[in-house]
Amino acid sequence: MEETNKSLLDDSFTSAMTLTDSGVPQVPDRYVLPPSQRPALGSSTSTRETTLPVIDLSLLHQPLLRSRAIHEINMACKEFGFFQVTNHGIPSSVVKDALDAATQFFDLPVDEKMLLVSANVHKPVRYGTSMNHSTDRVHYWRDFIKHYSHPLPKWINMWPSNPPCYKDKVGKYAVATHVLHKQLIEAISESLGLEKNYLQEETEEGSQVMAVNCYPACPEPELALGMPPHSDFGSLTILLQSSQGLQIMDRSKNWVCVPYIEGALIVQLGDQVEVMSNGIYKSVIHRVTVNKDVKRLSFASLHSLPLHKKVSPAPELLGGNNAPAYGEFSFNDFLDYISSNDFLQQRFIDTLKKTRS
Ligand code: OGA
Ligand code: NI
């Protein structure tokens, strides 16, 4: 057994699923958040009625209507860094199969899942719990399997061999989300007034990490979270959720619940788009709440520019009064940052912001 597996086991790794299945009546102390960070379920801030944008992506393929969709994307990205999409082209059977494979994976015996456990964020395939089990001060009610997914033939052999359908079903979903993400990157570039193919090469060669998350029913959802507030490091994230639980922070710093819309997918801007747009668009801060009754699954397809490619503000958006507001960074820089810093204390993107002299 390799080092990381061993030290995690010695540390008595306990998944959220194990706790739920054992019927604990309360969350263990390590999951209890300080009062100021608790989710305030049911309070006016978490349930306030803000209408979040839903965009019909079929418009992108209709020459007379494309500009309307681009305008809607521009408004959604400026206001929230977030939108949901319908008619996105991924068949519902592909989505259903992926959720089915994930359910079967998390239902496997603990020993089987532990074959893939690792606390090393540079590992291409890893199973874990919370954010980083070995370093988290407060734990989060979440288990996950994360794997590199593009180009698929390079990574798929390292994916779970159990359940036997996993590679095929999740592989089909990964390929479909990669196609969708290319269309979205084009539309987002266009919405900034850049060439549609501004990031074409980076998008072809970029990375895709699929984070498959499982949030089991939690006995005390008012004290814990499934994931802490964060923004995603990449260019954009395409998120599939099996039920409600995601919250995003709006411009007034209120938490807004993201409604579950059957068949829709969620698009979230990441830090790379914030930097590329020189702050015209902001990455969305989001968190995950848990609930007493149902297990929630999600697939976060995290798209990013190539590992070592530096992202910087688009020159076309600079000049005149617009000086670059951010330093450049690569996905690899981000991984190094989260390996050696507590990203809850300071967001990575804030370390890139230039102070005006
Ligand atoms: C993530 C994430 C949200 C969710 O994996 O980065 O924010 O609903 N997931 O699981
Ligand atoms: Ni996220």
mmCIF file of C-alpha atoms and ligand atoms in Angstrom:
data_model
loop_
_atom_site.group_PDB
_atom_site.id
_atom_site.type_symbol
_atom_site.label_atom_id
_atom_site.label_comp_id
_atom_site.label_asym_id
_atom_site.label_seq_id
_atom_site.Cartn_x
_atom_site.Cartn_y
_atom_site.Cartn_z
ATOM 1 C CA MET A 1 0.000 0.000 0.000
ATOM 2 C CA GLU A 2 1.360 3.395 -0.828
ATOM 3 C CA GLU A 3 2.187 6.093 1.720
ATOM 4 C CA THR A 4 -0.840 8.351 1.312
ATOM 5 C CA ASN A 5 -3.298 5.463 1.603
ATOM 6 C CA LYS A 6 -1.588 4.204 4.702
ATOM 7 C CA SER A 7 -1.481 7.486 6.563
ATOM 8 C CA LEU A 8 -5.151 8.109 5.833
ATOM 9 C CA LEU A 9 -6.094 4.712 7.150
ATOM 10 C CA ASP A 10 -3.989 5.194 10.259
ATOM 11 C CA ASP A 11 -5.864 8.416 10.748
ATOM 12 C CA SER A 12 -9.117 6.394 10.782
ATOM 13 C CA PHE A 13 -10.649 7.773 7.611
ATOM 14 C CA THR A 14 -14.421 7.817 7.979
ATOM 15 C CA SER A 15 -16.606 8.714 5.037
ATOM 16 C CA ALA A 16 -19.853 10.663 5.383
ATOM 17 C CA MET A 17 -21.653 7.638 3.906
ATOM 18 C CA THR A 18 -20.309 5.434 6.704
ATOM 19 C CA LEU A 19 -21.616 7.870 9.306
ATOM 20 C CA THR A 20 -25.045 8.110 7.702
ATOM 21 C CA ASP A 21 -25.299 4.345 7.250
ATOM 22 C CA SER A 22 -24.392 3.766 10.891
ATOM 23 C CA GLY A 23 -27.350 5.944 11.867
ATOM 24 C CA VAL A 24 -25.525 8.525 13.976
ATOM 25 C CA PRO A 25 -28.135 10.792 15.614
ATOM 26 C CA GLN A 26 -25.775 13.804 15.599
ATOM 27 C CA VAL A 27 -22.864 14.949 13.477
ATOM 28 C CA PRO A 28 -19.465 14.322 15.119
ATOM 29 C CA ASP A 29 -17.853 17.486 16.503
ATOM 30 C CA ARG A 30 -15.415 17.831 13.608
ATOM 31 C CA TYR A 31 -18.360 18.649 11.298
ATOM 32 C CA VAL A 32 -19.803 21.422 13.461
ATOM 33 C CA LEU A 33 -19.182 24.825 11.894
ATOM 34 C CA PRO A 34 -18.613 27.992 13.933
ATOM 35 C CA PRO A 35 -22.031 29.728 14.265
ATOM 36 C CA SER A 36 -21.169 32.485 11.752
ATOM 37 C CA GLN A 37 -20.490 29.894 9.032
ATOM 38 C CA ARG A 38 -23.622 27.797 9.520
ATOM 39 C CA PRO A 39 -26.087 27.742 6.642
ATOM 40 C CA ALA A 40 -29.110 29.388 8.363
ATOM 41 C CA LEU A 41 -31.455 26.972 6.617
ATOM 42 C CA GLY A 42 -34.918 28.353 6.092
ATOM 43 C CA SER A 43 -33.949 31.909 7.006
ATOM 44 C CA SER A 44 -34.815 34.773 4.719
ATOM 45 C CA THR A 45 -31.301 35.063 3.304
ATOM 46 C CA SER A 46 -31.034 31.485 2.125
ATOM 47 C CA THR A 47 -34.497 31.258 0.614
ATOM 48 C CA ARG A 48 -34.928 34.766 -0.756
ATOM 49 C CA GLU A 49 -36.599 34.922 -4.093
ATOM 50 C CA THR A 50 -33.974 35.987 -6.559
ATOM 51 C CA THR A 51 -34.680 34.828 -10.063
ATOM 52 C CA LEU A 52 -31.590 33.147 -11.398
ATOM 53 C CA PRO A 53 -31.026 33.066 -15.159
ATOM 54 C CA VAL A 54 -32.030 30.049 -17.256
ATOM 55 C CA ILE A 55 -30.825 30.129 -20.871
ATOM 56 C CA ASP A 56 -32.144 28.044 -23.745
ATOM 57 C CA LEU A 57 -28.965 26.913 -25.511
ATOM 58 C CA SER A 58 -30.771 25.801 -28.665
ATOM 59 C CA LEU A 59 -30.767 29.530 -29.583
ATOM 60 C CA LEU A 60 -26.990 29.348 -30.080
ATOM 61 C CA HIS A 61 -27.501 27.125 -33.112
ATOM 62 C CA GLN A 62 -30.054 29.385 -34.793
ATOM 63 C CA PRO A 63 -28.341 32.115 -36.807
ATOM 64 C CA LEU A 64 -31.098 34.655 -36.217
ATOM 65 C CA LEU A 65 -31.293 34.005 -32.490
ATOM 66 C CA ARG A 66 -27.652 33.416 -31.539
ATOM 67 C CA SER A 67 -27.060 37.050 -30.649
ATOM 68 C CA ARG A 68 -29.992 36.946 -28.250
ATOM 69 C CA ALA A 69 -28.478 33.975 -26.405
ATOM 70 C CA ILE A 70 -25.076 35.711 -26.336
ATOM 71 C CA HIS A 71 -26.715 38.786 -24.814
ATOM 72 C CA GLU A 72 -28.421 36.660 -22.134
ATOM 73 C CA ILE A 73 -25.095 34.988 -21.362
ATOM 74 C CA ASN A 74 -23.420 38.392 -21.063
ATOM 75 C CA MET A 75 -26.056 39.604 -18.591
ATOM 76 C CA ALA A 76 -25.915 36.400 -16.511
ATOM 77 C CA CYS A 77 -22.109 36.386 -16.374
ATOM 78 C CA LYS A 78 -21.942 40.063 -15.349
ATOM 79 C CA GLU A 79 -24.608 39.749 -12.690
ATOM 80 C CA PHE A 80 -23.961 36.293 -11.218
ATOM 81 C CA GLY A 81 -21.102 34.443 -12.940
ATOM 82 C CA PHE A 82 -23.724 31.717 -13.092
ATOM 83 C CA PHE A 83 -26.637 30.444 -15.170
ATOM 84 C CA GLN A 84 -28.587 27.278 -15.831
ATOM 85 C CA VAL A 85 -28.952 25.892 -19.338
ATOM 86 C CA THR A 86 -31.741 23.923 -21.011
ATOM 87 C CA ASN A 87 -31.660 22.275 -24.453
ATOM 88 C CA HIS A 88 -27.932 21.782 -23.950
ATOM 89 C CA GLY A 89 -27.741 18.743 -26.213
ATOM 90 C CA ILE A 90 -26.768 16.103 -23.639
ATOM 91 C CA PRO A 91 -29.385 13.330 -23.852
ATOM 92 C CA SER A 92 -31.290 12.620 -20.638
ATOM 93 C CA SER A 93 -30.330 8.936 -20.910
ATOM 94 C CA VAL A 94 -26.624 9.869 -20.712
ATOM 95 C CA VAL A 95 -27.300 11.982 -17.619
ATOM 96 C CA LYS A 96 -29.375 9.256 -15.988
ATOM 97 C CA ASP A 97 -26.740 6.586 -16.674
ATOM 98 C CA ALA A 98 -23.993 8.725 -15.150
ATOM 99 C CA LEU A 99 -26.018 9.304 -11.975
ATOM 100 C CA ASP A 100 -26.771 5.606 -11.854
ATOM 101 C CA ALA A 101 -23.072 4.660 -12.080
ATOM 102 C CA ALA A 102 -22.208 7.195 -9.358
ATOM 103 C CA THR A 103 -24.909 5.801 -7.057
ATOM 104 C CA GLN A 104 -23.470 2.313 -7.520
ATOM 105 C CA PHE A 105 -19.932 3.535 -6.889
ATOM 106 C CA PHE A 106 -20.753 5.211 -3.575
ATOM 107 C CA ASP A 107 -22.799 2.157 -2.516
ATOM 108 C CA LEU A 108 -19.715 -0.093 -2.808
ATOM 109 C CA PRO A 109 -18.179 -1.546 0.348
ATOM 110 C CA VAL A 110 -15.748 0.820 2.082
ATOM 111 C CA ASP A 111 -12.702 -1.357 1.337
ATOM 112 C CA GLU A 112 -13.351 -1.187 -2.384
ATOM 113 C CA LYS A 113 -13.528 2.617 -2.393
ATOM 114 C CA MET A 114 -10.452 2.863 -0.172
ATOM 115 C CA LEU A 115 -8.360 1.387 -2.998
ATOM 116 C CA LEU A 116 -8.540 4.831 -4.597
ATOM 117 C CA VAL A 117 -8.153 7.040 -1.538
ATOM 118 C CA SER A 118 -5.507 9.773 -1.567
ATOM 119 C CA ALA A 119 -4.871 13.149 0.000
ATOM 120 C CA ASN A 120 -2.505 14.178 -2.807
ATOM 121 C CA VAL A 121 -4.289 16.815 -4.935
ATOM 122 C CA HIS A 122 -1.974 16.138 -7.891
ATOM 123 C CA LYS A 123 -3.253 12.552 -8.263
ATOM 124 C CA PRO A 124 -5.296 11.983 -11.440
ATOM 125 C CA VAL A 125 -7.830 9.718 -9.719
ATOM 126 C CA ARG A 126 -8.733 9.946 -6.064
ATOM 127 C CA TYR A 127 -11.470 9.086 -3.654
ATOM 128 C CA GLY A 128 -11.905 11.137 -0.519
ATOM 129 C CA THR A 129 -14.202 12.738 1.998
ATOM 130 C CA SER A 130 -14.712 16.354 3.131
ATOM 131 C CA MET A 131 -12.397 18.683 1.118
ATOM 132 C CA ASN A 132 -9.063 17.253 2.204
ATOM 133 C CA HIS A 133 -9.519 14.763 4.979
ATOM 134 C CA SER A 134 -5.956 15.015 6.256
ATOM 135 C CA THR A 135 -5.801 18.821 6.578
ATOM 136 C CA ASP A 136 -9.368 20.139 7.063
ATOM 137 C CA ARG A 137 -9.938 21.816 10.399
ATOM 138 C CA VAL A 138 -13.687 21.554 10.016
ATOM 139 C CA HIS A 139 -14.991 18.615 8.004
ATOM 140 C CA TYR A 140 -17.642 18.721 5.304
ATOM 141 C CA TRP A 141 -20.454 16.200 4.845
ATOM 142 C CA ARG A 142 -19.326 14.999 1.445
ATOM 143 C CA ASP A 143 -17.615 12.028 -0.167
ATOM 144 C CA PHE A 144 -16.162 12.293 -3.642
ATOM 145 C CA ILE A 145 -14.315 10.620 -6.428
ATOM 146 C CA LYS A 146 -12.387 12.952 -8.727
ATOM 147 C CA HIS A 147 -10.745 11.979 -11.962
ATOM 148 C CA TYR A 148 -9.041 13.569 -14.907
ATOM 149 C CA SER A 149 -11.306 13.091 -17.884
ATOM 150 C CA HIS A 150 -9.813 14.707 -20.997
ATOM 151 C CA PRO A 151 -8.458 13.371 -23.246
ATOM 152 C CA LEU A 152 -10.497 10.377 -22.158
ATOM 153 C CA PRO A 153 -8.284 7.551 -23.564
ATOM 154 C CA LYS A 154 -5.364 8.875 -21.523
ATOM 155 C CA TRP A 155 -7.157 8.547 -18.189
ATOM 156 C CA ILE A 156 -10.102 6.168 -18.389
ATOM 157 C CA ASN A 157 -8.084 3.055 -17.568
ATOM 158 C CA MET A 158 -7.255 4.559 -14.180
ATOM 159 C CA TRP A 159 -10.928 5.148 -13.320
ATOM 160 C CA PRO A 160 -12.829 2.834 -10.948
ATOM 161 C CA SER A 161 -13.302 -0.693 -12.357
ATOM 162 C CA ASN A 162 -16.238 -1.105 -10.025
ATOM 163 C CA PRO A 163 -19.121 -0.899 -10.700
ATOM 164 C CA PRO A 164 -18.281 -2.484 -14.069
ATOM 165 C CA CYS A 165 -20.489 0.050 -15.937
ATOM 166 C CA TYR A 166 -18.700 3.062 -14.423
ATOM 167 C CA LYS A 167 -16.111 3.727 -17.137
ATOM 168 C CA ASP A 168 -18.613 3.456 -19.966
ATOM 169 C CA LYS A 169 -21.446 5.470 -18.400
ATOM 170 C CA VAL A 170 -19.400 8.224 -16.806
ATOM 171 C CA GLY A 171 -17.113 8.265 -19.874
ATOM 172 C CA LYS A 172 -20.061 9.061 -22.164
ATOM 173 C CA TYR A 173 -21.173 11.868 -19.866
ATOM 174 C CA ALA A 174 -17.615 13.261 -19.683
ATOM 175 C CA VAL A 175 -17.277 13.369 -23.479
ATOM 176 C CA ALA A 176 -20.680 15.048 -23.825
ATOM 177 C CA THR A 177 -19.849 17.720 -21.232
ATOM 178 C CA HIS A 178 -16.548 18.398 -22.976
ATOM 179 C CA VAL A 179 -18.390 19.103 -26.233
ATOM 180 C CA LEU A 180 -20.849 21.362 -24.393
ATOM 181 C CA HIS A 181 -18.065 23.249 -22.633
ATOM 182 C CA LYS A 182 -16.454 24.117 -25.997
ATOM 183 C CA GLN A 183 -19.723 25.688 -27.151
ATOM 184 C CA LEU A 184 -20.018 27.595 -23.897
ATOM 185 C CA ILE A 185 -16.436 28.907 -24.027
ATOM 186 C CA GLU A 186 -17.084 30.166 -27.562
ATOM 187 C CA ALA A 187 -20.292 31.882 -26.513
ATOM 188 C CA ILE A 188 -18.668 33.408 -23.420
ATOM 189 C CA SER A 189 -15.705 34.701 -25.481
ATOM 190 C CA GLU A 190 -18.142 36.204 -27.965
ATOM 191 C CA SER A 191 -20.166 37.760 -25.146
ATOM 192 C CA LEU A 192 -17.004 39.617 -24.041
ATOM 193 C CA GLY A 193 -16.532 40.987 -27.558
ATOM 194 C CA LEU A 194 -13.635 38.610 -28.252
ATOM 195 C CA GLU A 195 -13.296 36.295 -31.233
ATOM 196 C CA LYS A 196 -15.389 33.171 -30.873
ATOM 197 C CA ASN A 197 -12.221 31.065 -31.163
ATOM 198 C CA TYR A 198 -10.218 33.222 -28.723
ATOM 199 C CA LEU A 199 -9.493 30.219 -26.472
ATOM 200 C CA GLN A 200 -9.900 27.479 -29.070
ATOM 201 C CA GLU A 201 -6.481 25.911 -28.743
ATOM 202 C CA GLU A 202 -6.513 26.094 -24.948
ATOM 203 C CA THR A 203 -9.966 24.554 -24.900
ATOM 204 C CA GLU A 204 -8.915 21.596 -27.084
ATOM 205 C CA GLU A 205 -5.836 20.934 -24.997
ATOM 206 C CA GLY A 206 -7.238 21.971 -21.656
ATOM 207 C CA SER A 207 -7.969 19.708 -18.741
ATOM 208 C CA GLN A 208 -11.267 18.384 -17.506
ATOM 209 C CA VAL A 209 -11.531 17.077 -13.964
ATOM 210 C CA MET A 210 -14.781 15.330 -13.107
ATOM 211 C CA ALA A 211 -15.649 15.654 -9.425
ATOM 212 C CA VAL A 212 -18.410 13.206 -8.564
ATOM 213 C CA ASN A 213 -19.836 14.247 -5.211
ATOM 214 C CA CYS A 214 -22.079 12.389 -2.795
ATOM 215 C CA TYR A 215 -23.817 14.214 0.062
ATOM 216 C CA PRO A 216 -25.590 11.610 2.199
ATOM 217 C CA ALA A 217 -28.548 12.556 4.400
ATOM 218 C CA CYS A 218 -27.178 14.437 7.390
ATOM 219 C CA PRO A 219 -28.663 14.267 10.904
ATOM 220 C CA GLU A 220 -27.936 17.953 11.674
ATOM 221 C CA PRO A 221 -27.949 19.896 8.420
ATOM 222 C CA GLU A 222 -28.193 23.236 10.238
ATOM 223 C CA LEU A 223 -24.723 22.768 11.782
ATOM 224 C CA ALA A 224 -22.764 21.487 8.801
ATOM 225 C CA LEU A 225 -22.148 22.054 5.105
ATOM 226 C CA GLY A 226 -21.459 19.701 2.199
ATOM 227 C CA MET A 227 -18.858 22.088 0.796
ATOM 228 C CA PRO A 228 -17.553 25.412 2.139
ATOM 229 C CA PRO A 229 -17.848 28.690 0.215
ATOM 230 C CA HIS A 230 -15.391 28.677 -2.705
ATOM 231 C CA SER A 231 -15.030 29.556 -6.356
ATOM 232 C CA ASP A 232 -13.812 27.010 -8.885
ATOM 233 C CA PHE A 233 -10.255 27.510 -10.169
ATOM 234 C CA GLY A 234 -10.866 26.655 -13.811
ATOM 235 C CA SER A 235 -12.448 28.382 -16.763
ATOM 236 C CA LEU A 236 -15.907 27.020 -16.214
ATOM 237 C CA THR A 237 -17.757 24.282 -14.395
ATOM 238 C CA ILE A 238 -20.734 22.373 -15.712
ATOM 239 C CA LEU A 239 -22.687 21.014 -12.779
ATOM 240 C CA LEU A 240 -25.315 18.317 -12.728
ATOM 241 C CA GLN A 241 -27.291 17.961 -9.492
ATOM 242 C CA SER A 242 -29.741 15.201 -8.527
ATOM 243 C CA SER A 243 -31.669 17.513 -6.193
ATOM 244 C CA GLN A 244 -31.447 20.977 -4.646
ATOM 245 C CA GLY A 245 -28.529 21.888 -2.359
ATOM 246 C CA LEU A 246 -26.261 24.340 -4.173
ATOM 247 C CA GLN A 247 -26.252 27.986 -3.078
ATOM 248 C CA ILE A 248 -24.531 30.873 -4.821
ATOM 249 C CA MET A 249 -23.545 34.231 -3.398
ATOM 250 C CA ASP A 250 -25.091 37.191 -5.193
ATOM 251 C CA ARG A 251 -23.590 40.668 -5.623
ATOM 252 C CA SER A 252 -25.093 41.788 -2.290
ATOM 253 C CA LYS A 253 -23.378 38.839 -0.602
ATOM 254 C CA ASN A 254 -26.637 37.006 0.070
ATOM 255 C CA TRP A 255 -26.810 33.247 -0.326
ATOM 256 C CA VAL A 256 -29.314 32.242 -2.973
ATOM 257 C CA CYS A 257 -30.571 28.645 -3.367
ATOM 258 C CA VAL A 258 -30.209 27.303 -6.877
ATOM 259 C CA PRO A 259 -33.510 25.680 -7.826
ATOM 260 C CA TYR A 260 -33.494 22.145 -9.154
ATOM 261 C CA ILE A 261 -34.723 22.200 -12.752
ATOM 262 C CA GLU A 262 -35.353 18.812 -14.305
ATOM 263 C CA GLY A 263 -33.061 18.281 -17.297
ATOM 264 C CA ALA A 264 -31.114 21.528 -16.841
ATOM 265 C CA LEU A 265 -27.388 21.862 -16.180
ATOM 266 C CA ILE A 266 -25.670 24.580 -14.170
ATOM 267 C CA VAL A 267 -22.825 26.678 -15.585
ATOM 268 C CA GLN A 268 -20.464 28.470 -13.182
ATOM 269 C CA LEU A 269 -17.642 30.775 -14.156
ATOM 270 C CA GLY A 270 -14.279 29.971 -12.607
ATOM 271 C CA ASP A 271 -11.254 32.054 -11.675
ATOM 272 C CA GLN A 272 -9.607 31.673 -15.109
ATOM 273 C CA VAL A 273 -12.507 33.467 -16.811
ATOM 274 C CA GLU A 274 -12.424 36.203 -14.161
ATOM 275 C CA VAL A 275 -8.731 36.779 -14.915
ATOM 276 C CA MET A 276 -9.130 36.430 -18.707
ATOM 277 C CA SER A 277 -11.991 38.959 -18.715
ATOM 278 C CA ASN A 278 -9.937 41.273 -16.493
ATOM 279 C CA GLY A 279 -12.728 41.199 -13.916
ATOM 280 C CA ILE A 280 -15.602 42.113 -16.260
ATOM 281 C CA TYR A 281 -16.953 38.709 -15.267
ATOM 282 C CA LYS A 282 -16.419 37.366 -11.759
ATOM 283 C CA SER A 283 -16.155 33.744 -10.711
ATOM 284 C CA VAL A 284 -19.145 32.721 -8.619
ATOM 285 C CA ILE A 285 -18.750 31.903 -4.939
ATOM 286 C CA HIS A 286 -20.845 28.889 -4.033
ATOM 287 C CA ARG A 287 -21.370 26.357 -1.261
ATOM 288 C CA VAL A 288 -23.358 23.186 -0.707
ATOM 289 C CA THR A 289 -25.985 22.651 1.985
ATOM 290 C CA VAL A 290 -27.042 19.208 3.142
ATOM 291 C CA ASN A 291 -30.407 17.886 4.258
ATOM 292 C CA LYS A 292 -31.933 15.342 6.617
ATOM 293 C CA ASP A 293 -33.786 13.183 4.157
ATOM 294 C CA VAL A 294 -32.170 12.560 0.809
ATOM 295 C CA LYS A 295 -28.764 11.685 -0.485
ATOM 296 C CA ARG A 296 -27.734 14.235 -3.101
ATOM 297 C CA LEU A 297 -25.348 13.473 -5.945
ATOM 298 C CA SER A 298 -23.605 15.935 -8.211
ATOM 299 C CA PHE A 299 -21.168 15.855 -11.094
ATOM 300 C CA ALA A 300 -18.969 18.936 -11.274
ATOM 301 C CA SER A 301 -17.142 18.922 -14.600
ATOM 302 C CA LEU A 302 -14.277 21.325 -13.934
ATOM 303 C CA HIS A 303 -12.829 22.655 -17.171
ATOM 304 C CA SER A 304 -9.524 24.411 -17.185
ATOM 305 C CA LEU A 305 -6.867 25.680 -19.523
ATOM 306 C CA PRO A 306 -3.888 23.289 -19.912
ATOM 307 C CA LEU A 307 -2.033 22.479 -16.671
ATOM 308 C CA HIS A 308 0.952 24.728 -17.285
ATOM 309 C CA LYS A 309 -0.671 27.352 -19.525
ATOM 310 C CA LYS A 310 -0.600 30.796 -17.906
ATOM 311 C CA VAL A 311 -3.901 32.685 -18.050
ATOM 312 C CA SER A 312 -3.792 36.466 -18.136
ATOM 313 C CA PRO A 313 -6.215 39.302 -18.976
ATOM 314 C CA ALA A 314 -7.091 39.333 -22.710
ATOM 315 C CA PRO A 315 -5.028 42.101 -24.379
ATOM 316 C CA GLU A 316 -8.145 43.093 -26.379
ATOM 317 C CA LEU A 317 -9.846 44.092 -23.124
ATOM 318 C CA LEU A 318 -6.954 46.255 -21.935
ATOM 319 C CA GLY A 319 -5.778 49.717 -22.931
ATOM 320 C CA GLY A 320 -7.045 53.191 -22.139
ATOM 321 C CA ASN A 321 -8.275 53.173 -18.553
ATOM 322 C CA ASN A 322 -8.162 49.412 -18.383
ATOM 323 C CA ALA A 323 -4.912 48.262 -16.835
ATOM 324 C CA PRO A 324 -4.485 44.546 -16.098
ATOM 325 C CA ALA A 325 -6.128 43.929 -12.728
ATOM 326 C CA TYR A 326 -4.724 40.424 -12.177
ATOM 327 C CA GLY A 327 -1.417 38.632 -12.453
ATOM 328 C CA GLU A 328 -1.252 35.486 -14.562
ATOM 329 C CA PHE A 329 -1.612 31.942 -13.242
ATOM 330 C CA SER A 330 -1.847 28.338 -14.365
ATOM 331 C CA PHE A 331 -3.896 25.398 -13.092
ATOM 332 C CA ASN A 332 -0.637 23.967 -11.731
ATOM 333 C CA ASP A 333 -0.018 27.161 -9.729
ATOM 334 C CA PHE A 334 -3.458 26.709 -8.227
ATOM 335 C CA LEU A 335 -2.742 23.091 -7.221
ATOM 336 C CA ASP A 336 0.503 24.175 -5.585
ATOM 337 C CA TYR A 337 -1.395 26.897 -3.720
ATOM 338 C CA ILE A 338 -4.054 24.583 -2.300
ATOM 339 C CA SER A 339 -1.433 22.006 -1.302
ATOM 340 C CA SER A 340 0.326 24.470 0.951
ATOM 341 C CA ASN A 341 -2.325 27.029 1.991
ATOM 342 C CA ASP A 342 -5.672 27.020 3.712
ATOM 343 C CA PHE A 343 -7.828 28.177 0.812
ATOM 344 C CA LEU A 344 -10.647 29.017 3.212
ATOM 345 C CA GLN A 345 -8.540 31.762 4.765
ATOM 346 C CA GLN A 346 -7.710 33.455 1.485
ATOM 347 C CA ARG A 347 -9.145 32.790 -1.968
ATOM 348 C CA PHE A 348 -6.499 31.934 -4.521
ATOM 349 C CA ILE A 349 -7.749 34.575 -6.967
ATOM 350 C CA ASP A 350 -7.284 37.288 -4.361
ATOM 351 C CA THR A 351 -3.549 36.523 -4.360
ATOM 352 C CA LEU A 352 -3.496 37.463 -8.065
ATOM 353 C CA LYS A 353 -5.188 40.862 -7.731
ATOM 354 C CA LYS A 354 -2.966 43.825 -8.428
ATOM 355 C CA THR A 355 -3.214 46.760 -6.093
ATOM 356 C CA ARG A 356 -3.395 49.984 -8.020
ATOM 357 C CA SER A 357 -0.526 52.335 -7.408
HETATM 358 C C1 OGA B 1 -17.500 21.563 -6.750
HETATM 359 C C2 OGA B 1 -18.817 22.089 -6.349
HETATM 360 C C3 OGA B 1 -21.166 21.744 -6.038
HETATM 361 C C4 OGA B 1 -22.134 20.648 -5.812
HETATM 362 O O1 OGA B 1 -17.366 20.312 -6.896
HETATM 363 O O2 OGA B 1 -16.576 22.384 -6.921
HETATM 364 O O3 OGA B 1 -18.914 23.258 -6.097
HETATM 365 O O4 OGA B 1 -23.338 20.919 -5.841
HETATM 366 N N1 OGA B 1 -19.874 21.247 -6.304
HETATM 367 O O5 OGA B 1 -21.702 19.508 -5.600
HETATM 368 NI NI NI B 2 -17.271 24.346 -6.816
#
